[in-house]
Amino acid sequence: MSQSTLDDDELFEDAASEMREDVEASLDEARAALPEADEVWDVDADNTLGVLNALRSALDVGDAEDSLRDAKKWYTMGERADAFEDADDLAEAIEDVEDLIEDVEDAREQVGELTSTVPQLRSTLEDLEDAAGDESEADEEAEADDENDEAGADAEADADAEEAEA
């Protein structure tokens, strides 16, 4: 074997090793960019909308997608060059991070939908309460009017009776 072939093999092994390290580093960056569990679980807000907005902000995947893309890019390059001796662990790690990012994005989307739905629901419930309150007031006023009419009729009848006796 010639010296240049040996050097080429060593260079290829070094490049393959660096590619693996790049994939692993990008996966570590993607994991680090994902929200922390406490950020998602513990929120501080005064009302439901505040909680939803805080949760939605906490569910931001940030740079995780970019780091995952880099990991997939280096992994694909290494696979096509047949540079990895055993890349099953890398493929599995990429899939795990990809699934987690999708789950976080799905949750963020659902929270976003709630963020727009809850104020509408509150407004509708307030309108219903106001309408029920107005209806109740109208009923009370009608009852009061009926009582006043009855009291007036009774007073009139008493006055008529007193006149008749006199």
C-alpha atoms as a printed R data frame, in Angstrom:
    type eleno elety resid chain resno        x      y      z
1   ATOM     1    CA   MET     A     1    0.000  0.000  0.000
2   ATOM     2    CA   SER     A     2    1.381  3.381 -0.901
3   ATOM     3    CA   GLN     A     3    1.871  6.210  1.560
4   ATOM     4    CA   SER     A     4   -0.760  8.415 -0.127
5   ATOM     5    CA   THR     A     5   -3.404  5.693  0.206
6   ATOM     6    CA   LEU     A     6   -2.641  5.369  3.900
7   ATOM     7    CA   ASP     A     7   -2.839  9.129  4.318
8   ATOM     8    CA   ASP     A     8   -6.140  9.220  2.410
9   ATOM     9    CA   ASP     A     9   -7.574  6.500  4.654
10  ATOM    10    CA   GLU     A    10   -6.447  8.333  7.767
11  ATOM    11    CA   LEU     A    11   -7.899 11.594  6.461
12  ATOM    12    CA   PHE     A    12  -11.176  9.850  5.666
13  ATOM    13    CA   GLU     A    13  -11.303  8.311  9.157
14  ATOM    14    CA   ASP     A    14  -10.586 11.721 10.682
15  ATOM    15    CA   ALA     A    15  -13.281 13.314  8.536
16  ATOM    16    CA   ALA     A    16  -15.755 10.564  9.463
17  ATOM    17    CA   SER     A    17  -14.956 11.021 13.128
18  ATOM    18    CA   GLU     A    18  -15.415 14.780 12.844
19  ATOM    19    CA   MET     A    19  -18.724 14.282 11.018
20  ATOM    20    CA   ARG     A    20  -19.970 12.045 13.830
21  ATOM    21    CA   GLU     A    21  -18.870 14.653 16.363
22  ATOM    22    CA   ASP     A    22  -20.650 17.360 14.354
23  ATOM    23    CA   VAL     A    23  -23.864 15.318 14.314
24  ATOM    24    CA   GLU     A    24  -23.629 14.662 18.043
25  ATOM    25    CA   ALA     A    25  -22.814 18.299 18.806
26  ATOM    26    CA   SER     A    26  -25.743 19.513 16.694
27  ATOM    27    CA   LEU     A    27  -28.065 17.086 18.469
28  ATOM    28    CA   ASP     A    28  -26.803 18.348 21.836
29  ATOM    29    CA   GLU     A    29  -27.467 21.927 20.705
30  ATOM    30    CA   ALA     A    30  -30.979 20.954 19.552
31  ATOM    31    CA   ARG     A    31  -31.735 19.323 22.906
32  ATOM    32    CA   ALA     A    32  -30.374 22.340 24.771
33  ATOM    33    CA   ALA     A    33  -32.519 24.721 22.696
34  ATOM    34    CA   LEU     A    34  -35.721 22.895 23.622
35  ATOM    35    CA   PRO     A    35  -37.737 24.298 26.525
36  ATOM    36    CA   GLU     A    36  -36.916 23.036 29.985
37  ATOM    37    CA   ALA     A    37  -39.611 21.006 31.719
38  ATOM    38    CA   ASP     A    38  -40.000 23.558 34.522
39  ATOM    39    CA   GLU     A    39  -40.515 26.369 32.000
40  ATOM    40    CA   VAL     A    40  -43.475 24.492 30.591
41  ATOM    41    CA   TRP     A    41  -44.888 23.340 33.911
42  ATOM    42    CA   ASP     A    42  -44.412 26.404 36.123
43  ATOM    43    CA   VAL     A    43  -45.965 29.616 34.871
44  ATOM    44    CA   ASP     A    44  -46.758 32.815 36.704
45  ATOM    45    CA   ALA     A    45  -49.838 34.681 35.577
46  ATOM    46    CA   ASP     A    46  -52.896 36.447 36.947
47  ATOM    47    CA   ASN     A    47  -55.466 34.841 34.665
48  ATOM    48    CA   THR     A    48  -56.070 32.083 32.166
49  ATOM    49    CA   LEU     A    49  -54.981 34.148 29.187
50  ATOM    50    CA   GLY     A    50  -51.741 35.041 30.962
51  ATOM    51    CA   VAL     A    51  -51.093 31.372 31.696
52  ATOM    52    CA   LEU     A    52  -51.742 30.436 28.075
53  ATOM    53    CA   ASN     A    53  -49.467 33.183 26.747
54  ATOM    54    CA   ALA     A    54  -46.691 32.189 29.168
55  ATOM    55    CA   LEU     A    55  -47.070 28.546 28.192
56  ATOM    56    CA   ARG     A    56  -47.035 29.381 24.498
57  ATOM    57    CA   SER     A    57  -43.829 31.365 24.964
58  ATOM    58    CA   ALA     A    58  -42.293 28.520 26.955
59  ATOM    59    CA   LEU     A    59  -43.100 26.078 24.148
60  ATOM    60    CA   ASP     A    60  -40.897 27.901 21.649
61  ATOM    61    CA   VAL     A    61  -38.413 25.445 20.120
62  ATOM    62    CA   GLY     A    62  -36.079 28.302 19.286
63  ATOM    63    CA   ASP     A    63  -32.909 27.206 17.562
64  ATOM    64    CA   ALA     A    64  -33.632 23.513 18.076
65  ATOM    65    CA   GLU     A    65  -34.930 23.166 14.528
66  ATOM    66    CA   ASP     A    66  -31.800 24.732 13.047
67  ATOM    67    CA   SER     A    67  -29.538 22.515 15.134
68  ATOM    68    CA   LEU     A    68  -31.553 19.449 14.167
69  ATOM    69    CA   ARG     A    69  -31.249 20.451 10.522
70  ATOM    70    CA   ASP     A    70  -27.465 20.667 10.906
71  ATOM    71    CA   ALA     A    71  -27.395 17.238 12.551
72  ATOM    72    CA   LYS     A    72  -29.461 15.749  9.732
73  ATOM    73    CA   LYS     A    73  -27.255 17.439  7.127
74  ATOM    74    CA   TRP     A    74  -24.021 16.044  8.583
75  ATOM    75    CA   TYR     A    75  -25.622 12.671  9.155
76  ATOM    76    CA   THR     A    76  -26.812 12.490  5.547
77  ATOM    77    CA   MET     A    77  -23.369 13.472  4.269
78  ATOM    78    CA   GLY     A    78  -21.737 10.806  6.422
79  ATOM    79    CA   GLU     A    79  -24.238  8.141  5.393
80  ATOM    80    CA   ARG     A    80  -23.864  8.853  1.689
81  ATOM    81    CA   ALA     A    81  -20.080  8.781  2.006
82  ATOM    82    CA   ASP     A    82  -20.390  5.558  4.001
83  ATOM    83    CA   ALA     A    83  -18.283  7.268  6.638
84  ATOM    84    CA   PHE     A    84  -19.973  5.798  9.690
85  ATOM    85    CA   GLU     A    85  -19.235  2.287 10.823
86  ATOM    86    CA   ASP     A    86  -22.375  2.163 12.940
87  ATOM    87    CA   ALA     A    87  -24.796  5.032 12.616
88  ATOM    88    CA   ASP     A    88  -27.940  3.436 14.038
89  ATOM    89    CA   ASP     A    89  -27.537  5.339 17.300
90  ATOM    90    CA   LEU     A    90  -27.262  8.639 15.422
91  ATOM    91    CA   ALA     A    91  -30.347  7.887 13.304
92  ATOM    92    CA   GLU     A    92  -32.307  6.997 16.437
93  ATOM    93    CA   ALA     A    93  -31.159 10.140 18.266
94  ATOM    94    CA   ILE     A    94  -32.112 12.315 15.296
95  ATOM    95    CA   GLU     A    95  -35.554 10.712 15.151
96  ATOM    96    CA   ASP     A    96  -36.068 11.161 18.905
97  ATOM    97    CA   VAL     A    97  -35.183 14.860 18.791
98  ATOM    98    CA   GLU     A    98  -37.296 15.345 15.667
99  ATOM    99    CA   ASP     A    99  -40.309 13.706 17.361
100 ATOM   100    CA   LEU     A   100  -39.840 15.822 20.460
101 ATOM   101    CA   ILE     A   101  -39.668 19.033 18.435
102 ATOM   102    CA   GLU     A   102  -42.868 18.038 16.613
103 ATOM   103    CA   ASP     A   103  -44.606 17.320 19.943
104 ATOM   104    CA   VAL     A   104  -43.577 20.692 21.360
105 ATOM   105    CA   GLU     A   105  -44.699 22.486 18.191
106 ATOM   106    CA   ASP     A   106  -48.051 20.646 18.260
107 ATOM   107    CA   ALA     A   107  -48.563 21.642 21.884
108 ATOM   108    CA   ARG     A   108  -47.640 25.245 21.073
109 ATOM   109    CA   GLU     A   109  -50.166 25.281 18.239
110 ATOM   110    CA   GLN     A   110  -52.905 23.912 20.516
111 ATOM   111    CA   VAL     A   111  -52.112 26.510 23.167
112 ATOM   112    CA   GLY     A   112  -52.198 29.190 20.459
113 ATOM   113    CA   GLU     A   113  -55.672 28.054 19.470
114 ATOM   114    CA   LEU     A   114  -56.796 28.223 23.093
115 ATOM   115    CA   THR     A   115  -55.217 31.651 23.426
116 ATOM   116    CA   SER     A   116  -57.532 32.948 20.725
117 ATOM   117    CA   THR     A   117  -60.557 30.885 21.823
118 ATOM   118    CA   VAL     A   118  -60.613 31.715 25.543
119 ATOM   119    CA   PRO     A   119  -61.147 35.500 25.133
120 ATOM   120    CA   GLN     A   120  -63.939 34.830 22.630
121 ATOM   121    CA   LEU     A   121  -65.520 32.370 25.040
122 ATOM   122    CA   ARG     A   122  -65.252 34.853 27.888
123 ATOM   123    CA   SER     A   123  -66.898 37.551 25.790
124 ATOM   124    CA   THR     A   124  -69.732 35.221 24.805
125 ATOM   125    CA   LEU     A   125  -70.280 34.190 28.424
126 ATOM   126    CA   GLU     A   126  -70.275 37.835 29.548
127 ATOM   127    CA   ASP     A   127  -72.860 38.668 26.870
128 ATOM   128    CA   LEU     A   128  -74.986 35.758 28.076
129 ATOM   129    CA   GLU     A   129  -74.678 36.912 31.683
130 ATOM   130    CA   ASP     A   130  -75.568 40.483 30.699
131 ATOM   131    CA   ALA     A   131  -78.588 39.281 28.732
132 ATOM   132    CA   ALA     A   132  -79.689 37.106 31.645
133 ATOM   133    CA   GLY     A   133  -79.167 40.047 34.007
134 ATOM   134    CA   ASP     A   134  -81.194 42.365 31.768
135 ATOM   135    CA   GLU     A   135  -83.956 39.761 31.530
136 ATOM   136    CA   SER     A   136  -83.955 39.306 35.298
137 ATOM   137    CA   GLU     A   137  -84.125 43.087 35.816
138 ATOM   138    CA   ALA     A   138  -87.026 43.320 33.401
139 ATOM   139    CA   ASP     A   139  -88.830 40.515 35.258
140 ATOM   140    CA   GLU     A   140  -88.234 42.258 38.601
141 ATOM   141    CA   GLU     A   141  -89.505 45.559 37.220
142 ATOM   142    CA   ALA     A   142  -92.599 43.849 35.817
143 ATOM   143    CA   GLU     A   143  -93.256 42.201 39.183
144 ATOM   144    CA   ALA     A   144  -92.813 45.522 40.958
145 ATOM   145    CA   ASP     A   145  -95.203 47.171 38.509
146 ATOM   146    CA   ASP     A   146  -97.737 44.385 39.080
147 ATOM   147    CA   GLU     A   147  -97.422 44.807 42.841
148 ATOM   148    CA   ASN     A   148  -97.825 48.568 42.522
149 ATOM   149    CA   ASP     A   149 -100.867 48.068 40.313
150 ATOM   150    CA   GLU     A   150 -102.362 45.650 42.845
151 ATOM   151    CA   ALA     A   151 -101.562 47.991 45.731
152 ATOM   152    CA   GLY     A   152 -103.113 50.877 43.817
153 ATOM   153    CA   ALA     A   153 -106.216 48.820 43.035
154 ATOM   154    CA   ASP     A   154 -106.517 47.759 46.675
155 ATOM   155    CA   ALA     A   155 -106.143 51.361 47.837
156 ATOM   156    CA   GLU     A   156 -108.766 52.467 45.330
157 ATOM   157    CA   ALA     A   157 -111.128 49.742 46.490
158 ATOM   158    CA   ASP     A   158 -110.584 50.755 50.112
159 ATOM   159    CA   ALA     A   159 -111.247 54.393 49.238
160 ATOM   160    CA   ASP     A   160 -114.412 53.422 47.379
161 ATOM   161    CA   ALA     A   161 -115.522 51.326 50.340
162 ATOM   162    CA   GLU     A   162 -114.901 54.192 52.772
163 ATOM   163    CA   GLU     A   163 -116.899 56.573 50.567
164 ATOM   164    CA   ALA     A   164 -119.756 54.127 50.385
165 ATOM   165    CA   GLU     A   165 -119.845 53.800 54.174
166 ATOM   166    CA   ALA     A   166 -119.811 57.499 54.641
